[in-house]
PDB file of C-alpha atoms in Angstrom:
ATOM      1  CA  MET A   1     119.648  -5.211 203.455  1.00  0.00           C
ATOM      2  CA  ILE A   2     121.936  -7.895 202.064  1.00  0.00           C
ATOM      3  CA  ASP A   3     120.209  -7.993 198.634  1.00  0.00           C
ATOM      4  CA  SER A   4     117.480  -6.299 196.585  1.00  0.00           C
ATOM      5  CA  LEU A   5     114.718  -8.740 197.578  1.00  0.00           C
ATOM      6  CA  PRO A   6     111.899  -7.690 199.973  1.00  0.00           C
ATOM      7  CA  PRO A   7     112.286  -7.967 203.765  1.00  0.00           C
ATOM      8  CA  LEU A   8     111.342 -11.396 205.113  1.00  0.00           C
ATOM      9  CA  ARG A   9     108.290 -10.107 206.987  1.00  0.00           C
ATOM     10  CA  GLU A  10     106.885  -8.922 203.641  1.00  0.00           C
ATOM     11  CA  VAL A  11     107.727 -12.273 202.024  1.00  0.00           C
ATOM     12  CA  ILE A  12     105.985 -14.205 204.791  1.00  0.00           C
ATOM     13  CA  SER A  13     102.934 -11.940 204.600  1.00  0.00           C
ATOM     14  CA  ALA A  14     102.743 -12.071 200.797  1.00  0.00           C
ATOM     15  CA  HIS A  15     102.850 -15.884 200.734  1.00  0.00           C
ATOM     16  CA  ASP A  16     100.905 -16.436 203.976  1.00  0.00           C
ATOM     17  CA  LEU A  17     103.768 -18.456 205.457  1.00  0.00           C
ATOM     18  CA  GLN A  18     102.829 -18.974 209.069  1.00  0.00           C
ATOM     19  CA  PRO A  19     105.371 -21.359 210.690  1.00  0.00           C
ATOM     20  CA  LYS A  20     103.989 -24.847 211.354  1.00  0.00           C
ATOM     21  CA  LYS A  21     104.697 -26.340 214.757  1.00  0.00           C
ATOM     22  CA  ALA A  22     104.267 -29.861 213.340  1.00  0.00           C
ATOM     23  CA  LEU A  23     107.226 -29.233 211.005  1.00  0.00           C
ATOM     24  CA  GLY A  24     109.423 -27.801 213.762  1.00  0.00           C
ATOM     25  CA  GLN A  25     109.478 -24.415 212.012  1.00  0.00           C
ATOM     26  CA  ASN A  26     110.807 -21.231 213.630  1.00  0.00           C
ATOM     27  CA  PHE A  27     111.774 -18.562 211.099  1.00  0.00           C
ATOM     28  CA  LEU A  28     114.732 -16.182 211.449  1.00  0.00           C
ATOM     29  CA  LEU A  29     113.688 -12.822 210.005  1.00  0.00           C
ATOM     30  CA  ASP A  30     116.808 -10.692 210.594  1.00  0.00           C
ATOM     31  CA  LEU A  31     118.824 -10.914 207.375  1.00  0.00           C
ATOM     32  CA  ASN A  32     121.927  -9.482 209.048  1.00  0.00           C
ATOM     33  CA  LEU A  33     121.704 -12.379 211.514  1.00  0.00           C
ATOM     34  CA  THR A  34     121.267 -15.015 208.807  1.00  0.00           C
ATOM     35  CA  ALA A  35     124.305 -13.574 206.968  1.00  0.00           C
ATOM     36  CA  LYS A  36     126.289 -13.815 210.217  1.00  0.00           C
ATOM     37  CA  ILE A  37     125.303 -17.486 210.555  1.00  0.00           C
ATOM     38  CA  ALA A  38     126.396 -18.084 206.950  1.00  0.00           C
ATOM     39  CA  ARG A  39     129.798 -16.564 207.782  1.00  0.00           C
ATOM     40  CA  GLN A  40     130.330 -19.148 210.532  1.00  0.00           C
ATOM     41  CA  ALA A  41     130.806 -21.707 207.741  1.00  0.00           C
ATOM     42  CA  GLY A  42     133.929 -19.858 206.560  1.00  0.00           C
ATOM     43  CA  ASP A  43     134.699 -18.594 203.060  1.00  0.00           C
ATOM     44  CA  LEU A  44     131.926 -19.977 200.835  1.00  0.00           C
ATOM     45  CA  THR A  45     133.337 -18.829 197.501  1.00  0.00           C
ATOM     46  CA  GLY A  46     134.214 -21.900 195.495  1.00  0.00           C
ATOM     47  CA  CYS A  47     131.941 -24.118 197.626  1.00  0.00           C
ATOM     48  CA  ASP A  48     128.544 -25.700 197.055  1.00  0.00           C
ATOM     49  CA  VAL A  49     126.207 -25.558 200.056  1.00  0.00           C
ATOM     50  CA  LEU A  50     123.468 -27.917 201.188  1.00  0.00           C
ATOM     51  CA  GLU A  51     120.731 -26.206 203.209  1.00  0.00           C
ATOM     52  CA  ILE A  52     117.958 -28.187 204.904  1.00  0.00           C
ATOM     53  CA  GLY A  53     114.638 -26.552 205.787  1.00  0.00           C
ATOM     54  CA  PRO A  54     115.150 -23.066 204.293  1.00  0.00           C
ATOM     55  CA  GLY A  55     111.564 -21.953 205.021  1.00  0.00           C
ATOM     56  CA  PRO A  56     111.053 -18.474 203.511  1.00  0.00           C
ATOM     57  CA  GLY A  57     114.760 -18.285 202.625  1.00  0.00           C
ATOM     58  CA  GLY A  58     116.443 -16.004 205.159  1.00  0.00           C
ATOM     59  CA  LEU A  59     119.544 -18.163 205.575  1.00  0.00           C
ATOM     60  CA  THR A  60     119.445 -19.042 201.861  1.00  0.00           C
ATOM     61  CA  ARG A  61     119.819 -15.365 201.031  1.00  0.00           C
ATOM     62  CA  GLY A  62     122.647 -15.067 203.551  1.00  0.00           C
ATOM     63  CA  LEU A  63     124.520 -17.971 201.962  1.00  0.00           C
ATOM     64  CA  LEU A  64     124.156 -16.538 198.460  1.00  0.00           C
ATOM     65  CA  ALA A  65     125.106 -13.015 199.575  1.00  0.00           C
ATOM     66  CA  GLU A  66     128.204 -14.450 201.275  1.00  0.00           C
ATOM     67  CA  GLY A  67     129.344 -15.895 197.947  1.00  0.00           C
ATOM     68  CA  ALA A  68     128.321 -19.572 197.916  1.00  0.00           C
ATOM     69  CA  ARG A  69     129.013 -20.998 194.463  1.00  0.00           C
ATOM     70  CA  ARG A  70     125.725 -22.915 194.450  1.00  0.00           C
ATOM     71  CA  VAL A  71     123.078 -23.648 197.086  1.00  0.00           C
ATOM     72  CA  LEU A  72     120.818 -26.686 197.159  1.00  0.00           C
ATOM     73  CA  ALA A  73     117.844 -25.821 199.393  1.00  0.00           C
ATOM     74  CA  VAL A  74     115.802 -28.853 200.427  1.00  0.00           C
ATOM     75  CA  GLU A  75     112.335 -27.921 201.680  1.00  0.00           C
ATOM     76  CA  LYS A  76     109.631 -30.382 202.689  1.00  0.00           C
ATOM     77  CA  ASP A  77     106.927 -27.715 203.105  1.00  0.00           C
ATOM     78  CA  ALA A  78     105.511 -26.947 199.638  1.00  0.00           C
ATOM     79  CA  ARG A  79     104.027 -23.669 200.949  1.00  0.00           C
ATOM     80  CA  CYS A  80     107.553 -22.180 200.976  1.00  0.00           C
ATOM     81  CA  LEU A  81     108.351 -22.965 197.337  1.00  0.00           C
ATOM     82  CA  PRO A  82     106.934 -19.752 195.756  1.00  0.00           C
ATOM     83  CA  ALA A  83     108.998 -17.586 198.141  1.00  0.00           C
ATOM     84  CA  LEU A  84     112.123 -19.617 197.409  1.00  0.00           C
ATOM     85  CA  ALA A  85     111.425 -19.387 193.658  1.00  0.00           C
ATOM     86  CA  GLU A  86     111.739 -15.598 193.945  1.00  0.00           C
ATOM     87  CA  ILE A  87     115.243 -16.016 195.414  1.00  0.00           C
ATOM     88  CA  GLU A  88     116.050 -18.527 192.660  1.00  0.00           C
ATOM     89  CA  ALA A  89     115.120 -15.902 190.055  1.00  0.00           C
ATOM     90  CA  ALA A  90     117.274 -13.253 191.773  1.00  0.00           C
ATOM     91  CA  TYR A  91     120.328 -15.540 191.799  1.00  0.00           C
ATOM     92  CA  PRO A  92     120.269 -17.275 188.372  1.00  0.00           C
ATOM     93  CA  ASP A  93     122.052 -20.656 188.260  1.00  0.00           C
ATOM     94  CA  ARG A  94     123.194 -20.375 191.899  1.00  0.00           C
ATOM     95  CA  LEU A  95     120.155 -21.736 193.766  1.00  0.00           C
ATOM     96  CA  LYS A  96     118.311 -25.002 193.261  1.00  0.00           C
ATOM     97  CA  VAL A  97     115.237 -25.695 195.368  1.00  0.00           C
ATOM     98  CA  ILE A  98     113.977 -29.236 195.852  1.00  0.00           C
ATOM     99  CA  ASN A  99     110.694 -30.162 197.522  1.00  0.00           C
ATOM    100  CA  ALA A 100     111.877 -33.368 199.192  1.00  0.00           C
ATOM    101  CA  ASP A 101     112.586 -35.197 202.424  1.00  0.00           C
ATOM    102  CA  ALA A 102     116.212 -34.478 203.376  1.00  0.00           C
ATOM    103  CA  LEU A 103     116.536 -37.924 204.954  1.00  0.00           C
ATOM    104  CA  LYS A 104     116.037 -39.557 201.543  1.00  0.00           C
ATOM    105  CA  LEU A 105     118.108 -37.291 199.285  1.00  0.00           C
ATOM    106  CA  ASP A 106     121.220 -38.222 197.270  1.00  0.00           C
ATOM    107  CA  VAL A 107     123.114 -34.931 197.596  1.00  0.00           C
ATOM    108  CA  LEU A 108     125.852 -35.778 195.086  1.00  0.00           C
ATOM    109  CA  GLN A 109     123.288 -35.887 192.281  1.00  0.00           C
ATOM    110  CA  HIS A 110     122.900 -32.134 192.726  1.00  0.00           C
ATOM    111  CA  LEU A 111     126.131 -30.704 194.182  1.00  0.00           C
ATOM    112  CA  THR A 112     129.845 -30.820 193.398  1.00  0.00           C
ATOM    113  CA  PRO A 113     132.553 -30.940 196.101  1.00  0.00           C
ATOM    114  CA  PRO A 114     133.760 -29.080 198.035  1.00  0.00           C
ATOM    115  CA  ILE A 115     130.408 -29.137 199.835  1.00  0.00           C
ATOM    116  CA  ARG A 116     129.462 -27.487 203.109  1.00  0.00           C
ATOM    117  CA  VAL A 117     126.218 -28.087 204.982  1.00  0.00           C
ATOM    118  CA  VAL A 118     124.662 -24.991 206.566  1.00  0.00           C
ATOM    119  CA  ALA A 119     121.192 -25.162 208.077  1.00  0.00           C
ATOM    120  CA  ASN A 120     118.754 -23.942 210.678  1.00  0.00           C
ATOM    121  CA  LEU A 121     117.553 -27.501 211.132  1.00  0.00           C
ATOM    122  CA  PRO A 122     113.909 -28.254 211.890  1.00  0.00           C
ATOM    123  CA  TYR A 123     113.865 -29.319 215.549  1.00  0.00           C
ATOM    124  CA  ASN A 124     112.075 -32.584 214.809  1.00  0.00           C
ATOM    125  CA  VAL A 125     114.743 -34.051 212.468  1.00  0.00           C
ATOM    126  CA  GLY A 126     117.922 -32.202 213.439  1.00  0.00           C
ATOM    127  CA  THR A 127     119.505 -34.859 215.634  1.00  0.00           C
ATOM    128  CA  GLU A 128     118.702 -37.699 213.228  1.00  0.00           C
ATOM    129  CA  LEU A 129     120.253 -35.800 210.323  1.00  0.00           C
ATOM    130  CA  LEU A 130     123.380 -35.028 212.341  1.00  0.00           C
ATOM    131  CA  VAL A 131     123.900 -38.672 213.323  1.00  0.00           C
ATOM    132  CA  ARG A 132     123.505 -39.752 209.690  1.00  0.00           C
ATOM    133  CA  TRP A 133     126.064 -37.167 208.519  1.00  0.00           C
ATOM    134  CA  LEU A 134     128.516 -38.331 211.190  1.00  0.00           C
ATOM    135  CA  THR A 135     128.220 -42.101 210.705  1.00  0.00           C
ATOM    136  CA  PRO A 136     128.637 -42.995 207.021  1.00  0.00           C
ATOM    137  CA  GLN A 137     130.567 -46.212 206.656  1.00  0.00           C
ATOM    138  CA  ASP A 138     133.150 -44.552 204.404  1.00  0.00           C
ATOM    139  CA  TRP A 139     135.153 -41.554 205.627  1.00  0.00           C
ATOM    140  CA  PRO A 140     135.827 -38.767 204.705  1.00  0.00           C
ATOM    141  CA  PRO A 141     132.198 -37.991 203.750  1.00  0.00           C
ATOM    142  CA  TYR A 142     130.938 -35.843 200.870  1.00  0.00           C
ATOM    143  CA  TRP A 143     130.854 -32.709 203.076  1.00  0.00           C
ATOM    144  CA  ASP A 144     133.763 -30.634 204.381  1.00  0.00           C
ATOM    145  CA  SER A 145     131.939 -29.021 207.294  1.00  0.00           C
ATOM    146  CA  LEU A 146     128.579 -28.792 209.043  1.00  0.00           C
ATOM    147  CA  THR A 147     127.352 -25.441 210.380  1.00  0.00           C
ATOM    148  CA  LEU A 148     124.074 -26.199 212.099  1.00  0.00           C
ATOM    149  CA  MET A 149     121.602 -24.528 214.409  1.00  0.00           C
ATOM    150  CA  PHE A 150     120.055 -26.552 217.229  1.00  0.00           C
ATOM    151  CA  GLN A 151     118.331 -25.995 220.516  1.00  0.00           C
ATOM    152  CA  LYS A 152     121.119 -24.788 222.803  1.00  0.00           C
ATOM    153  CA  GLU A 153     120.846 -27.918 224.955  1.00  0.00           C
ATOM    154  CA  VAL A 154     121.529 -30.123 221.907  1.00  0.00           C
ATOM    155  CA  ALA A 155     124.428 -27.892 220.803  1.00  0.00           C
ATOM    156  CA  GLN A 156     125.999 -28.224 224.257  1.00  0.00           C
ATOM    157  CA  ARG A 157     125.717 -32.010 224.025  1.00  0.00           C
ATOM    158  CA  ILE A 158     127.667 -31.951 220.740  1.00  0.00           C
ATOM    159  CA  VAL A 159     130.668 -30.106 222.235  1.00  0.00           C
ATOM    160  CA  ALA A 160     130.524 -31.672 225.746  1.00  0.00           C
ATOM    161  CA  GLN A 161     133.591 -33.238 227.377  1.00  0.00           C
ATOM    162  CA  PRO A 162     133.796 -36.603 229.240  1.00  0.00           C
ATOM    163  CA  GLY A 163     132.566 -36.406 232.808  1.00  0.00           C
ATOM    164  CA  SER A 164     130.155 -33.524 232.155  1.00  0.00           C
ATOM    165  CA  LYS A 165     126.393 -33.821 232.444  1.00  0.00           C
ATOM    166  CA  ALA A 166     125.895 -33.090 228.727  1.00  0.00           C
ATOM    167  CA  TYR A 167     128.442 -35.703 227.541  1.00  0.00           C
ATOM    168  CA  GLY A 168     126.895 -38.568 225.615  1.00  0.00           C
ATOM    169  CA  ARG A 169     126.298 -40.116 222.210  1.00  0.00           C
ATOM    170  CA  LEU A 170     126.265 -36.826 220.253  1.00  0.00           C
ATOM    171  CA  ALA A 171     129.571 -35.667 221.776  1.00  0.00           C
ATOM    172  CA  ILE A 172     131.289 -38.950 220.963  1.00  0.00           C
ATOM    173  CA  LEU A 173     130.021 -39.266 217.389  1.00  0.00           C
ATOM    174  CA  SER A 174     130.739 -35.578 216.671  1.00  0.00           C
ATOM    175  CA  GLN A 175     134.204 -35.341 218.184  1.00  0.00           C
ATOM    176  CA  TRP A 176     135.355 -38.768 216.974  1.00  0.00           C
ATOM    177  CA  ARG A 177     135.517 -37.568 213.371  1.00  0.00           C
ATOM    178  CA  CYS A 178     135.319 -33.743 213.630  1.00  0.00           C
ATOM    179  CA  GLU A 179     136.522 -30.641 215.382  1.00  0.00           C
ATOM    180  CA  ALA A 180     133.324 -29.367 217.036  1.00  0.00           C
ATOM    181  CA  ARG A 181     132.835 -25.787 218.263  1.00  0.00           C
ATOM    182  CA  LEU A 182     129.861 -23.789 219.518  1.00  0.00           C
ATOM    183  CA  VAL A 183     130.125 -20.538 217.519  1.00  0.00           C
ATOM    184  CA  MET A 184     126.916 -18.556 218.139  1.00  0.00           C
ATOM    185  CA  ASN A 185     124.094 -18.233 220.655  1.00  0.00           C
ATOM    186  CA  LEU A 186     120.637 -16.985 219.670  1.00  0.00           C
ATOM    187  CA  PRO A 187     117.834 -15.893 222.020  1.00  0.00           C
ATOM    188  CA  PRO A 188     114.209 -17.006 221.468  1.00  0.00           C
ATOM    189  CA  GLU A 189     113.175 -13.510 220.361  1.00  0.00           C
ATOM    190  CA  ALA A 190     115.371 -13.812 217.255  1.00  0.00           C
ATOM    191  CA  PHE A 191     112.751 -16.197 215.817  1.00  0.00           C
ATOM    192  CA  THR A 192     109.146 -16.107 214.665  1.00  0.00           C
ATOM    193  CA  PRO A 193     107.419 -17.569 216.574  1.00  0.00           C
ATOM    194  CA  PRO A 194     109.831 -17.374 219.542  1.00  0.00           C
ATOM    195  CA  PRO A 195     110.585 -20.948 220.707  1.00  0.00           C
ATOM    196  CA  LYS A 196     110.556 -21.757 224.416  1.00  0.00           C
ATOM    197  CA  VAL A 197     114.287 -22.523 224.322  1.00  0.00           C
ATOM    198  CA  HIS A 198     117.503 -20.731 223.379  1.00  0.00           C
ATOM    199  CA  SER A 199     119.306 -21.805 220.204  1.00  0.00           C
ATOM    200  CA  ALA A 200     122.963 -22.133 219.242  1.00  0.00           C
ATOM    201  CA  VAL A 201     125.043 -22.676 216.117  1.00  0.00           C
ATOM    202  CA  VAL A 202     127.654 -25.445 216.077  1.00  0.00           C
ATOM    203  CA  HIS A 203     130.436 -25.738 213.503  1.00  0.00           C
ATOM    204  CA  LEU A 204     131.871 -29.194 212.833  1.00  0.00           C
ATOM    205  CA  GLN A 205     134.977 -29.398 210.648  1.00  0.00           C
ATOM    206  CA  ARG A 206     135.573 -32.933 209.444  1.00  0.00           C
ATOM    207  CA  LEU A 207     138.906 -34.599 210.103  1.00  0.00           C
ATOM    208  CA  GLN A 208     140.541 -36.387 207.206  1.00  0.00           C
ATOM    209  CA  HIS A 209     140.756 -39.496 209.392  1.00  0.00           C
ATOM    210  CA  PRO A 210     138.814 -40.386 212.572  1.00  0.00           C
ATOM    211  CA  ARG A 211     140.753 -39.775 215.788  1.00  0.00           C
ATOM    212  CA  PHE A 212     140.608 -43.494 216.619  1.00  0.00           C
ATOM    213  CA  GLU A 213     139.879 -46.578 214.556  1.00  0.00           C
ATOM    214  CA  ALA A 214     136.361 -48.008 214.878  1.00  0.00           C
ATOM    215  CA  ASP A 215     133.457 -49.234 212.769  1.00  0.00           C
ATOM    216  CA  ALA A 216     130.910 -46.394 212.627  1.00  0.00           C
ATOM    217  CA  GLN A 217     127.811 -48.566 213.004  1.00  0.00           C
ATOM    218  CA  ILE A 218     129.237 -50.641 215.849  1.00  0.00           C
ATOM    219  CA  LEU A 219     130.497 -47.576 217.701  1.00  0.00           C
ATOM    220  CA  SER A 220     127.105 -45.906 217.287  1.00  0.00           C
ATOM    221  CA  ARG A 221     125.330 -49.001 218.657  1.00  0.00           C
ATOM    222  CA  VAL A 222     127.701 -49.390 221.613  1.00  0.00           C
ATOM    223  CA  VAL A 223     127.483 -45.722 222.542  1.00  0.00           C
ATOM    224  CA  ALA A 224     123.677 -45.632 222.207  1.00  0.00           C
ATOM    225  CA  ALA A 225     123.383 -48.641 224.528  1.00  0.00           C
ATOM    226  CA  GLY A 226     125.926 -47.228 226.970  1.00  0.00           C
ATOM    227  CA  PHE A 227     124.049 -43.961 227.421  1.00  0.00           C
ATOM    228  CA  ASN A 228     120.550 -45.433 227.303  1.00  0.00           C
ATOM    229  CA  GLN A 229     120.658 -45.931 231.075  1.00  0.00           C
ATOM    230  CA  ARG A 230     123.146 -43.312 232.195  1.00  0.00           C
ATOM    231  CA  ARG A 231     123.154 -44.137 235.891  1.00  0.00           C
ATOM    232  CA  LYS A 232     123.945 -47.810 235.439  1.00  0.00           C
ATOM    233  CA  MET A 233     127.387 -49.368 235.338  1.00  0.00           C
ATOM    234  CA  LEU A 234     128.590 -50.104 231.814  1.00  0.00           C
ATOM    235  CA  ARG A 235     128.511 -53.864 232.319  1.00  0.00           C
ATOM    236  CA  SER A 236     124.768 -53.538 233.006  1.00  0.00           C
ATOM    237  CA  SER A 237     123.852 -51.051 230.287  1.00  0.00           C
ATOM    238  CA  LEU A 238     125.860 -52.953 227.634  1.00  0.00           C
ATOM    239  CA  LYS A 239     124.793 -56.497 228.495  1.00  0.00           C
ATOM    240  CA  GLY A 240     122.543 -56.578 225.417  1.00  0.00           C
ATOM    241  CA  ILE A 241     125.543 -55.936 223.131  1.00  0.00           C
ATOM    242  CA  ALA A 242     127.323 -59.219 223.945  1.00  0.00           C
ATOM    243  CA  PRO A 243     126.808 -61.898 226.618  1.00  0.00           C
ATOM    244  CA  ASP A 244     130.429 -61.633 227.779  1.00  0.00           C
ATOM    245  CA  ILE A 245     130.554 -57.821 227.650  1.00  0.00           C
ATOM    246  CA  GLU A 246     132.589 -57.623 230.859  1.00  0.00           C
ATOM    247  CA  ALA A 247     135.503 -59.382 229.166  1.00  0.00           C
ATOM    248  CA  TYR A 248     135.306 -56.953 226.231  1.00  0.00           C
ATOM    249  CA  LEU A 249     135.305 -53.981 228.609  1.00  0.00           C
ATOM    250  CA  VAL A 250     138.409 -55.262 230.396  1.00  0.00           C
ATOM    251  CA  ALA A 251     140.122 -55.928 227.038  1.00  0.00           C
ATOM    252  CA  ALA A 252     139.379 -52.333 226.016  1.00  0.00           C
ATOM    253  CA  GLY A 253     140.885 -51.035 229.264  1.00  0.00           C
ATOM    254  CA  ILE A 254     137.522 -49.943 230.722  1.00  0.00           C
ATOM    255  CA  LYS A 255     136.414 -50.741 234.269  1.00  0.00           C
ATOM    256  CA  PRO A 256     133.108 -52.672 234.013  1.00  0.00           C
ATOM    257  CA  THR A 257     131.779 -50.748 237.035  1.00  0.00           C
ATOM    258  CA  ILE A 258     132.298 -47.303 235.473  1.00  0.00           C
ATOM    259  CA  ARG A 259     129.411 -45.255 234.028  1.00  0.00           C
ATOM    260  CA  ALA A 260     129.280 -44.266 230.341  1.00  0.00           C
ATOM    261  CA  GLU A 261     129.725 -40.527 230.947  1.00  0.00           C
ATOM    262  CA  GLN A 262     133.144 -41.201 232.468  1.00  0.00           C
ATOM    263  CA  VAL A 263     134.464 -43.084 229.419  1.00  0.00           C
ATOM    264  CA  SER A 264     136.591 -41.258 226.822  1.00  0.00           C
ATOM    265  CA  ILE A 265     136.008 -41.353 223.068  1.00  0.00           C
ATOM    266  CA  GLU A 266     139.235 -43.312 222.674  1.00  0.00           C
ATOM    267  CA  ALA A 267     138.044 -45.967 225.132  1.00  0.00           C
ATOM    268  CA  PHE A 268     134.639 -46.289 223.456  1.00  0.00           C
ATOM    269  CA  CYS A 269     136.416 -46.798 220.113  1.00  0.00           C
ATOM    270  CA  ALA A 270     138.618 -49.487 221.701  1.00  0.00           C
ATOM    271  CA  LEU A 271     135.483 -51.226 222.971  1.00  0.00           C
ATOM    272  CA  ALA A 272     133.865 -51.041 219.508  1.00  0.00           C
ATOM    273  CA  ARG A 273     136.956 -52.734 218.047  1.00  0.00           C
ATOM    274  CA  GLU A 274     136.754 -55.498 220.678  1.00  0.00           C
ATOM    275  CA  VAL A 275     133.053 -56.050 220.012  1.00  0.00           C
ATOM    276  CA  ALA A 276     133.429 -55.957 216.207  1.00  0.00           C
ATOM    277  CA  PRO A 277     134.427 -59.633 215.704  1.00  0.00           C
ATOM    278  CA  ALA A 278     131.408 -60.729 217.733  1.00  0.00           C
ATOM    279  CA  LYS A 279     128.814 -58.553 216.021  1.00  0.00           C
TER     280      LYS A 279
END
């Protein structure tokens, strides 16, 4: 055991916390495993941590046991709050639990930098949260790193290289401003209930400056359009971005007849800069 609190199976039974499919919940019950995930975020002493979707608190306990200065656990499911309150009592002044929607939260009202985000993200909001964390207009963001669990297929898309089947919007937005690594794989049987897919943990360490200059919102829009119809040539998939998109592609050094998955991050950023004056 990593602390003096009851095993998670007892916590779930005591509070009748059956995972809800509608909330994308799959609970990790092995506290040694949740501590291992917490360690993928690096040395947490001296850091505040944002956790999204803590559920019964397995990863929360791992983060606190690994020395996080303070943890802000944001949980939408009010059923989990009594279980999390027990952890709050066991770690005075180090855990704050908020019953809120993570998409609407102002983190800096509650945490002090340096801040790391560590979460077993609910499947139904994970990708949207990641894109929001990666595309603030101002950079560097409030967080130093993201250590996140996704379906393995999503994790592979985050670390994918140009030309591969998994390469797309998530790879470009992640690797444009971060070092992205896949650091852990987890089988379905690690969870309750076991999902139908494997899971993986990705660690994204922010760069002080993006690799290439580009406006975050324009790059995001160009990339989303480019990969919306993967088999089409770029001049076709991007025609809704600008009427003379072919000229912009040529100016950015991109062949108009190439497909999006063959275009590097640097080239997509060049295209975003070309499109920017015409937005």
